[in-house]
PDB file of C-alpha atoms in Angstrom:
ATOM      1  CA  MET A   1     -13.378  -7.268 -32.732  1.00 54.00           C
ATOM      2  CA  SER A   2     -12.200  -5.631 -29.510  1.00 60.00           C
ATOM      3  CA  GLU A   3     -15.595  -6.347 -27.958  1.00 65.00           C
ATOM      4  CA  GLY A   4     -18.728  -8.447 -28.373  1.00 80.00           C
ATOM      5  CA  VAL A   5     -19.444 -12.075 -29.170  1.00 90.00           C
ATOM      6  CA  GLU A   6     -16.579 -12.501 -31.653  1.00 91.00           C
ATOM      7  CA  LEU A   7     -14.051 -11.509 -29.005  1.00 93.00           C
ATOM      8  CA  GLU A   8     -15.637 -13.953 -26.554  1.00 95.00           C
ATOM      9  CA  LEU A   9     -15.351 -16.717 -29.138  1.00 96.00           C
ATOM     10  CA  VAL A  10     -11.735 -15.933 -30.008  1.00 96.00           C
ATOM     11  CA  LYS A  11     -10.703 -15.900 -26.358  1.00 96.00           C
ATOM     12  CA  ASP A  12     -12.502 -19.196 -25.814  1.00 97.00           C
ATOM     13  CA  HIS A  13     -10.712 -20.732 -28.817  1.00 97.00           C
ATOM     14  CA  TYR A  14      -7.396 -19.471 -27.483  1.00 97.00           C
ATOM     15  CA  GLY A  15      -8.055 -20.950 -24.049  1.00 97.00           C
ATOM     16  CA  HIS A  16      -8.865 -24.348 -25.551  1.00 97.00           C
ATOM     17  CA  LYS A  17      -6.085 -24.161 -28.207  1.00 97.00           C
ATOM     18  CA  ARG A  18      -8.508 -24.927 -31.004  1.00 97.00           C
ATOM     19  CA  SER A  19      -9.456 -23.457 -34.382  1.00 97.00           C
ATOM     20  CA  VAL A  20      -6.557 -21.336 -35.709  1.00 97.00           C
ATOM     21  CA  PHE A  21      -4.802 -21.679 -32.349  1.00 98.00           C
ATOM     22  CA  ALA A  22      -4.254 -25.363 -33.146  1.00 97.00           C
ATOM     23  CA  CYS A  23      -2.321 -24.439 -36.301  1.00 97.00           C
ATOM     24  CA  ASP A  24       1.466 -24.200 -36.546  1.00 96.00           C
ATOM     25  CA  ASP A  25       1.162 -20.415 -36.209  1.00 97.00           C
ATOM     26  CA  TYR A  26      -1.559 -17.785 -36.270  1.00 97.00           C
ATOM     27  CA  VAL A  27      -2.299 -14.076 -36.497  1.00 96.00           C
ATOM     28  CA  VAL A  28      -5.349 -12.388 -34.995  1.00 96.00           C
ATOM     29  CA  PHE A  29      -6.406  -9.124 -36.644  1.00 95.00           C
ATOM     30  CA  SER A  30      -8.391  -6.540 -34.726  1.00 94.00           C
ATOM     31  CA  ASP A  31      -8.793  -2.814 -34.149  1.00 93.00           C
ATOM     32  CA  THR A  32      -6.397  -3.015 -31.199  1.00 92.00           C
ATOM     33  CA  THR A  33      -3.218  -4.843 -30.255  1.00 89.00           C
ATOM     34  CA  ASP A  34      -4.476  -5.797 -26.802  1.00 85.00           C
ATOM     35  CA  LEU A  35      -6.987  -8.617 -26.642  1.00 91.00           C
ATOM     36  CA  SER A  36      -5.405  -9.927 -23.453  1.00 90.00           C
ATOM     37  CA  PRO A  37      -4.238 -12.638 -23.190  1.00 93.00           C
ATOM     38  CA  ILE A  38      -4.055 -12.656 -27.005  1.00 94.00           C
ATOM     39  CA  VAL A  39      -1.632 -10.390 -28.821  1.00 91.00           C
ATOM     40  CA  ALA A  40      -3.377  -9.039 -31.921  1.00 94.00           C
ATOM     41  CA  THR A  41      -2.361  -7.051 -34.982  1.00 94.00           C
ATOM     42  CA  ASP A  42      -4.101  -3.677 -35.202  1.00 95.00           C
ATOM     43  CA  ILE A  43      -5.426  -3.027 -38.734  1.00 94.00           C
ATOM     44  CA  GLY A  44      -7.600  -0.031 -37.848  1.00 92.00           C
ATOM     45  CA  ALA A  45     -11.369   0.368 -37.753  1.00 89.00           C
ATOM     46  CA  LEU A  46     -13.410  -2.760 -38.497  1.00 87.00           C
ATOM     47  CA  ARG A  47     -16.711  -1.016 -39.237  1.00 86.00           C
ATOM     48  CA  SER A  48     -18.420  -1.913 -42.513  1.00 91.00           C
ATOM     49  CA  LYS A  49     -21.684  -0.913 -44.164  1.00 90.00           C
ATOM     50  CA  ARG A  50     -24.505  -3.413 -44.478  1.00 90.00           C
ATOM     51  CA  ALA A  51     -24.921  -4.716 -48.038  1.00 87.00           C
ATOM     52  CA  PRO A  52     -28.292  -5.310 -49.776  1.00 91.00           C
ATOM     53  CA  TRP A  53     -27.840  -9.105 -49.726  1.00 88.00           C
ATOM     54  CA  GLY A  54     -27.600  -9.075 -45.906  1.00 87.00           C
ATOM     55  CA  GLY A  55     -23.824  -9.305 -45.706  1.00 88.00           C
ATOM     56  CA  TRP A  56     -21.286  -6.524 -45.379  1.00 91.00           C
ATOM     57  CA  TYR A  57     -19.237  -4.285 -47.621  1.00 94.00           C
ATOM     58  CA  ASN A  58     -16.133  -5.439 -45.763  1.00 96.00           C
ATOM     59  CA  THR A  59     -13.524  -5.870 -48.504  1.00 97.00           C
ATOM     60  CA  LEU A  60     -11.452  -2.878 -47.421  1.00 95.00           C
ATOM     61  CA  VAL A  61     -11.196  -4.151 -43.843  1.00 95.00           C
ATOM     62  CA  PHE A  62      -9.879  -7.508 -45.000  1.00 95.00           C
ATOM     63  CA  LEU A  63      -7.510  -5.925 -47.500  1.00 96.00           C
ATOM     64  CA  HIS A  64      -5.909  -4.181 -44.529  1.00 96.00           C
ATOM     65  CA  ALA A  65      -5.484  -7.608 -42.902  1.00 96.00           C
ATOM     66  CA  TRP A  66      -4.047  -9.187 -46.054  1.00 96.00           C
ATOM     67  CA  GLY A  67      -1.764  -6.207 -46.543  1.00 95.00           C
ATOM     68  CA  SER A  68      -0.467  -6.562 -43.006  1.00 96.00           C
ATOM     69  CA  LEU A  69       0.101 -10.287 -43.510  1.00 95.00           C
ATOM     70  CA  ALA A  70       1.985  -9.684 -46.755  1.00 94.00           C
ATOM     71  CA  LYS A  71       4.149  -6.937 -45.258  1.00 93.00           C
ATOM     72  CA  GLU A  72       5.033  -9.013 -42.199  1.00 91.00           C
ATOM     73  CA  GLY A  73       6.030 -11.868 -44.485  1.00 91.00           C
ATOM     74  CA  LYS A  74       5.829 -14.739 -42.021  1.00 91.00           C
ATOM     75  CA  PHE A  75       3.455 -16.592 -44.359  1.00 94.00           C
ATOM     76  CA  ALA A  76       6.453 -17.427 -46.536  1.00 94.00           C
ATOM     77  CA  ASN A  77       7.509 -20.018 -43.933  1.00 95.00           C
ATOM     78  CA  PHE A  78       4.355 -22.087 -44.401  1.00 96.00           C
ATOM     79  CA  GLN A  79       2.859 -24.164 -47.197  1.00 95.00           C
ATOM     80  CA  TRP A  80      -0.720 -23.023 -46.621  1.00 97.00           C
ATOM     81  CA  VAL A  81      -2.487 -19.964 -45.210  1.00 97.00           C
ATOM     82  CA  VAL A  82      -6.013 -20.230 -43.805  1.00 98.00           C
ATOM     83  CA  LYS A  83      -8.402 -17.401 -43.004  1.00 97.00           C
ATOM     84  CA  VAL A  84     -11.156 -18.469 -40.580  1.00 97.00           C
ATOM     85  CA  ASP A  85     -14.081 -16.593 -39.072  1.00 96.00           C
ATOM     86  CA  ALA A  86     -14.434 -16.663 -35.298  1.00 96.00           C
ATOM     87  CA  ASP A  87     -17.804 -18.449 -35.536  1.00 97.00           C
ATOM     88  CA  SER A  88     -16.453 -21.225 -37.793  1.00 98.00           C
ATOM     89  CA  VAL A  89     -15.898 -24.552 -36.057  1.00 98.00           C
ATOM     90  CA  PHE A  90     -12.605 -25.386 -37.776  1.00 98.00           C
ATOM     91  CA  PHE A  91     -10.439 -28.515 -37.538  1.00 98.00           C
ATOM     92  CA  PRO A  92      -6.878 -27.952 -38.813  1.00 97.00           C
ATOM     93  CA  ASP A  93      -6.069 -31.675 -38.734  1.00 95.00           C
ATOM     94  CA  ARG A  94      -8.977 -32.418 -41.071  1.00 96.00           C
ATOM     95  CA  LEU A  95      -7.839 -29.702 -43.446  1.00 96.00           C
ATOM     96  CA  TRP A  96      -4.355 -31.170 -43.574  1.00 93.00           C
ATOM     97  CA  ALA A  97      -5.851 -34.511 -44.626  1.00 90.00           C
ATOM     98  CA  HIS A  98      -7.581 -32.698 -47.508  1.00 89.00           C
ATOM     99  CA  LEU A  99      -4.344 -31.040 -48.585  1.00 91.00           C
ATOM    100  CA  HIS A 100      -1.939 -33.969 -48.588  1.00 74.00           C
ATOM    101  CA  ASP A 101      -2.017 -34.321 -52.381  1.00 72.00           C
ATOM    102  CA  ALA A 102      -2.294 -30.601 -53.165  1.00 74.00           C
ATOM    103  CA  ALA A 103       0.608 -28.646 -54.631  1.00 82.00           C
ATOM    104  CA  TRP A 104       1.274 -25.789 -52.216  1.00 89.00           C
ATOM    105  CA  SER A 105       4.056 -24.496 -54.463  1.00 92.00           C
ATOM    106  CA  LYS A 106       1.478 -23.749 -57.182  1.00 95.00           C
ATOM    107  CA  PRO A 107      -0.990 -20.826 -57.051  1.00 96.00           C
ATOM    108  CA  VAL A 108      -4.180 -22.504 -55.848  1.00 96.00           C
ATOM    109  CA  TYR A 109      -6.981 -21.859 -53.372  1.00 97.00           C
ATOM    110  CA  LEU A 110      -9.778 -24.036 -52.044  1.00 96.00           C
ATOM    111  CA  LYS A 111     -13.496 -23.360 -52.035  1.00 94.00           C
ATOM    112  CA  GLY A 112     -16.519 -25.487 -51.323  1.00 94.00           C
ATOM    113  CA  GLY A 113     -18.423 -24.733 -54.525  1.00 91.00           C
ATOM    114  CA  LYS A 114     -18.880 -22.123 -57.224  1.00 90.00           C
ATOM    115  CA  MET A 115     -18.303 -19.210 -54.865  1.00 91.00           C
ATOM    116  CA  LEU A 116     -15.769 -18.715 -52.115  1.00 95.00           C
ATOM    117  CA  LEU A 117     -17.363 -18.345 -48.685  1.00 96.00           C
ATOM    118  CA  GLY A 118     -15.501 -16.260 -46.131  1.00 95.00           C
ATOM    119  CA  ALA A 119     -16.133 -18.619 -43.213  1.00 97.00           C
ATOM    120  CA  ILE A 120     -12.976 -20.483 -44.262  1.00 98.00           C
ATOM    121  CA  GLU A 121     -10.537 -19.570 -47.027  1.00 98.00           C
ATOM    122  CA  VAL A 122      -7.488 -21.708 -47.849  1.00 98.00           C
ATOM    123  CA  PHE A 123      -4.585 -20.463 -49.972  1.00 97.00           C
ATOM    124  CA  SER A 124      -1.334 -22.066 -51.063  1.00 97.00           C
ATOM    125  CA  ASN A 125       1.941 -20.322 -50.333  1.00 96.00           C
ATOM    126  CA  ALA A 126       2.211 -19.476 -54.029  1.00 97.00           C
ATOM    127  CA  ALA A 127      -1.304 -17.976 -54.068  1.00 97.00           C
ATOM    128  CA  VAL A 128      -0.511 -15.649 -51.167  1.00 97.00           C
ATOM    129  CA  HIS A 129       2.762 -14.675 -52.866  1.00 97.00           C
ATOM    130  CA  ALA A 130       0.810 -13.793 -56.011  1.00 97.00           C
ATOM    131  CA  PHE A 131      -1.633 -11.670 -54.040  1.00 97.00           C
ATOM    132  CA  ALA A 132       1.119  -9.968 -52.038  1.00 96.00           C
ATOM    133  CA  LYS A 133       3.102  -9.124 -55.168  1.00 96.00           C
ATOM    134  CA  ARG A 134       0.361  -8.129 -57.627  1.00 97.00           C
ATOM    135  CA  GLY A 135      -2.970  -7.937 -55.813  1.00 96.00           C
ATOM    136  CA  ALA A 136      -2.937  -4.223 -55.046  1.00 95.00           C
ATOM    137  CA  ARG A 137      -2.144  -3.435 -58.679  1.00 97.00           C
ATOM    138  CA  VAL A 138      -4.435  -5.955 -60.379  1.00 97.00           C
ATOM    139  CA  CYS A 139      -7.476  -6.263 -58.088  1.00 97.00           C
ATOM    140  CA  THR A 140      -8.778  -2.702 -57.900  1.00 96.00           C
ATOM    141  CA  GLU A 141     -12.468  -2.858 -58.820  1.00 95.00           C
ATOM    142  CA  ASP A 142     -15.491  -2.772 -56.472  1.00 95.00           C
ATOM    143  CA  ILE A 143     -13.432  -2.557 -53.278  1.00 96.00           C
ATOM    144  CA  GLU A 144     -15.956  -0.224 -51.624  1.00 94.00           C
ATOM    145  CA  VAL A 145     -19.050  -2.153 -52.735  1.00 95.00           C
ATOM    146  CA  SER A 146     -18.212  -5.825 -52.292  1.00 96.00           C
ATOM    147  CA  GLY A 147     -18.007  -8.493 -49.658  1.00 96.00           C
ATOM    148  CA  GLU A 148     -14.521  -9.773 -48.933  1.00 96.00           C
ATOM    149  CA  ASP A 149     -15.124 -13.332 -50.069  1.00 96.00           C
ATOM    150  CA  GLY A 150     -16.633 -12.308 -53.415  1.00 96.00           C
ATOM    151  CA  PHE A 151     -13.814  -9.840 -53.988  1.00 97.00           C
ATOM    152  CA  ILE A 152     -11.113 -12.410 -53.196  1.00 97.00           C
ATOM    153  CA  ASN A 153     -12.848 -14.979 -55.400  1.00 97.00           C
ATOM    154  CA  SER A 154     -12.711 -12.534 -58.316  1.00 97.00           C
ATOM    155  CA  CYS A 155      -9.189 -11.386 -57.481  1.00 98.00           C
ATOM    156  CA  MET A 156      -7.806 -14.918 -57.487  1.00 97.00           C
ATOM    157  CA  GLY A 157      -9.093 -15.353 -61.028  1.00 97.00           C
ATOM    158  CA  GLN A 158      -7.459 -12.097 -62.121  1.00 98.00           C
ATOM    159  CA  LEU A 159      -4.184 -13.304 -60.624  1.00 98.00           C
ATOM    160  CA  ASP A 160      -4.430 -16.669 -62.413  1.00 98.00           C
ATOM    161  CA  VAL A 161      -4.725 -18.515 -59.114  1.00 98.00           C
ATOM    162  CA  HIS A 162      -6.524 -21.805 -59.734  1.00 96.00           C
ATOM    163  CA  ALA A 163      -9.600 -22.754 -57.683  1.00 95.00           C
ATOM    164  CA  SER A 164      -9.718 -26.292 -56.338  1.00 94.00           C
ATOM    165  CA  ILE A 165     -13.264 -27.361 -55.426  1.00 95.00           C
ATOM    166  CA  ASP A 166     -13.606 -29.320 -52.178  1.00 95.00           C
ATOM    167  CA  HIS A 167     -17.240 -30.028 -51.354  1.00 96.00           C
ATOM    168  CA  SER A 168     -16.257 -31.164 -47.856  1.00 97.00           C
ATOM    169  CA  LEU A 169     -14.475 -27.948 -46.952  1.00 97.00           C
ATOM    170  CA  LEU A 170     -17.414 -26.181 -45.303  1.00 98.00           C
ATOM    171  CA  LYS A 171     -20.821 -27.172 -43.970  1.00 98.00           C
ATOM    172  CA  SER A 172     -23.074 -24.111 -43.803  1.00 97.00           C
ATOM    173  CA  THR A 173     -25.476 -24.851 -40.958  1.00 98.00           C
ATOM    174  CA  THR A 174     -26.726 -23.693 -37.584  1.00 98.00           C
ATOM    175  CA  ASN A 175     -27.959 -27.171 -36.664  1.00 98.00           C
ATOM    176  CA  VAL A 176     -25.608 -28.728 -34.120  1.00 98.00           C
ATOM    177  CA  GLN A 177     -26.561 -32.227 -35.238  1.00 97.00           C
ATOM    178  CA  ASP A 178     -25.015 -31.543 -38.650  1.00 98.00           C
ATOM    179  CA  CYS A 179     -21.645 -31.419 -36.899  1.00 98.00           C
ATOM    180  CA  THR A 180     -21.685 -35.210 -36.670  1.00 97.00           C
ATOM    181  CA  ASP A 181     -20.695 -35.345 -40.353  1.00 96.00           C
ATOM    182  CA  GLY A 182     -17.007 -36.135 -40.053  1.00 94.00           C
ATOM    183  CA  ARG A 183     -16.218 -35.351 -43.680  1.00 94.00           C
ATOM    184  CA  PHE A 184     -16.233 -31.588 -43.198  1.00 97.00           C
ATOM    185  CA  VAL A 185     -13.281 -29.372 -42.286  1.00 98.00           C
ATOM    186  CA  ALA A 186     -15.437 -26.558 -40.893  1.00 98.00           C
ATOM    187  CA  PHE A 187     -18.999 -25.817 -39.790  1.00 98.00           C
ATOM    188  CA  HIS A 188     -20.491 -22.313 -39.815  1.00 98.00           C
ATOM    189  CA  PRO A 189     -22.026 -20.262 -38.238  1.00 98.00           C
ATOM    190  CA  PHE A 190     -22.039 -21.024 -34.511  1.00 98.00           C
ATOM    191  CA  VAL A 191     -22.137 -17.594 -32.928  1.00 96.00           C
ATOM    192  CA  SER A 192     -22.347 -18.411 -29.215  1.00 96.00           C
ATOM    193  CA  ILE A 193     -19.823 -20.224 -27.072  1.00 97.00           C
ATOM    194  CA  GLN A 194     -22.511 -22.732 -26.089  1.00 97.00           C
ATOM    195  CA  SER A 195     -23.453 -23.649 -29.661  1.00 98.00           C
ATOM    196  CA  PHE A 196     -19.822 -23.611 -30.783  1.00 98.00           C
ATOM    197  CA  ASP A 197     -18.815 -25.968 -27.976  1.00 97.00           C
ATOM    198  CA  ALA A 198     -21.720 -28.309 -28.770  1.00 98.00           C
ATOM    199  CA  CYS A 199     -20.774 -28.474 -32.449  1.00 98.00           C
ATOM    200  CA  PHE A 200     -17.078 -28.903 -31.694  1.00 98.00           C
ATOM    201  CA  SER A 201     -17.765 -31.731 -29.255  1.00 97.00           C
ATOM    202  CA  LEU A 202     -20.010 -33.635 -31.657  1.00 97.00           C
ATOM    203  CA  ALA A 203     -17.634 -33.125 -34.569  1.00 97.00           C
ATOM    204  CA  ALA A 204     -14.618 -34.282 -32.565  1.00 95.00           C
ATOM    205  CA  GLN A 205     -16.428 -37.534 -31.785  1.00 94.00           C
ATOM    206  CA  ASN A 206     -17.197 -38.188 -35.447  1.00 88.00           C
ATOM    207  CA  THR A 207     -13.955 -37.619 -37.320  1.00 80.00           C
ATOM    208  CA  VAL A 208     -13.724 -39.852 -40.391  1.00 71.00           C
TER     209      VAL A 208
END
């Protein structure tokens, strides 16, 4: 992510202090430490092979990110950890409203339906602890031939981390008008700054 549209989006988010940059803390993972003015964590090459379903075999890349997060250990200071794609229009304040009754001290993660979608992934402190402590030993299958979200979905089950279904977590759409639905925490994908800004603006005006 040291070049291209994702970098443009991340820098735009940083400049507007939105998405993950509106959270209590954040980490940006890349293949370099210098995304000036953003300081990033270098996790090595981000290249992945295209998968038959149209996605990417990108599990290994994200395992490097999770491994870095676990080793650094700063996640232990927070109740929840959120992974968000650069093209996800994400509202941290809405997420917090969804989490007010959730038990962050128990191993739980949120997903919008049967499968976890990588556009936004939400994990309790206890869930990240479980992954940091036992993930590398327990979750070892299909690393080279899976998408990150499918792998994590399976891994959470192997670690006895409970899935909490929240149908208002993510709206999968490219239609800007769908962003008027104030129930949703995130909208995805909006891959240009123009479309992202349009969605963000509409969504901000329609918070429930």
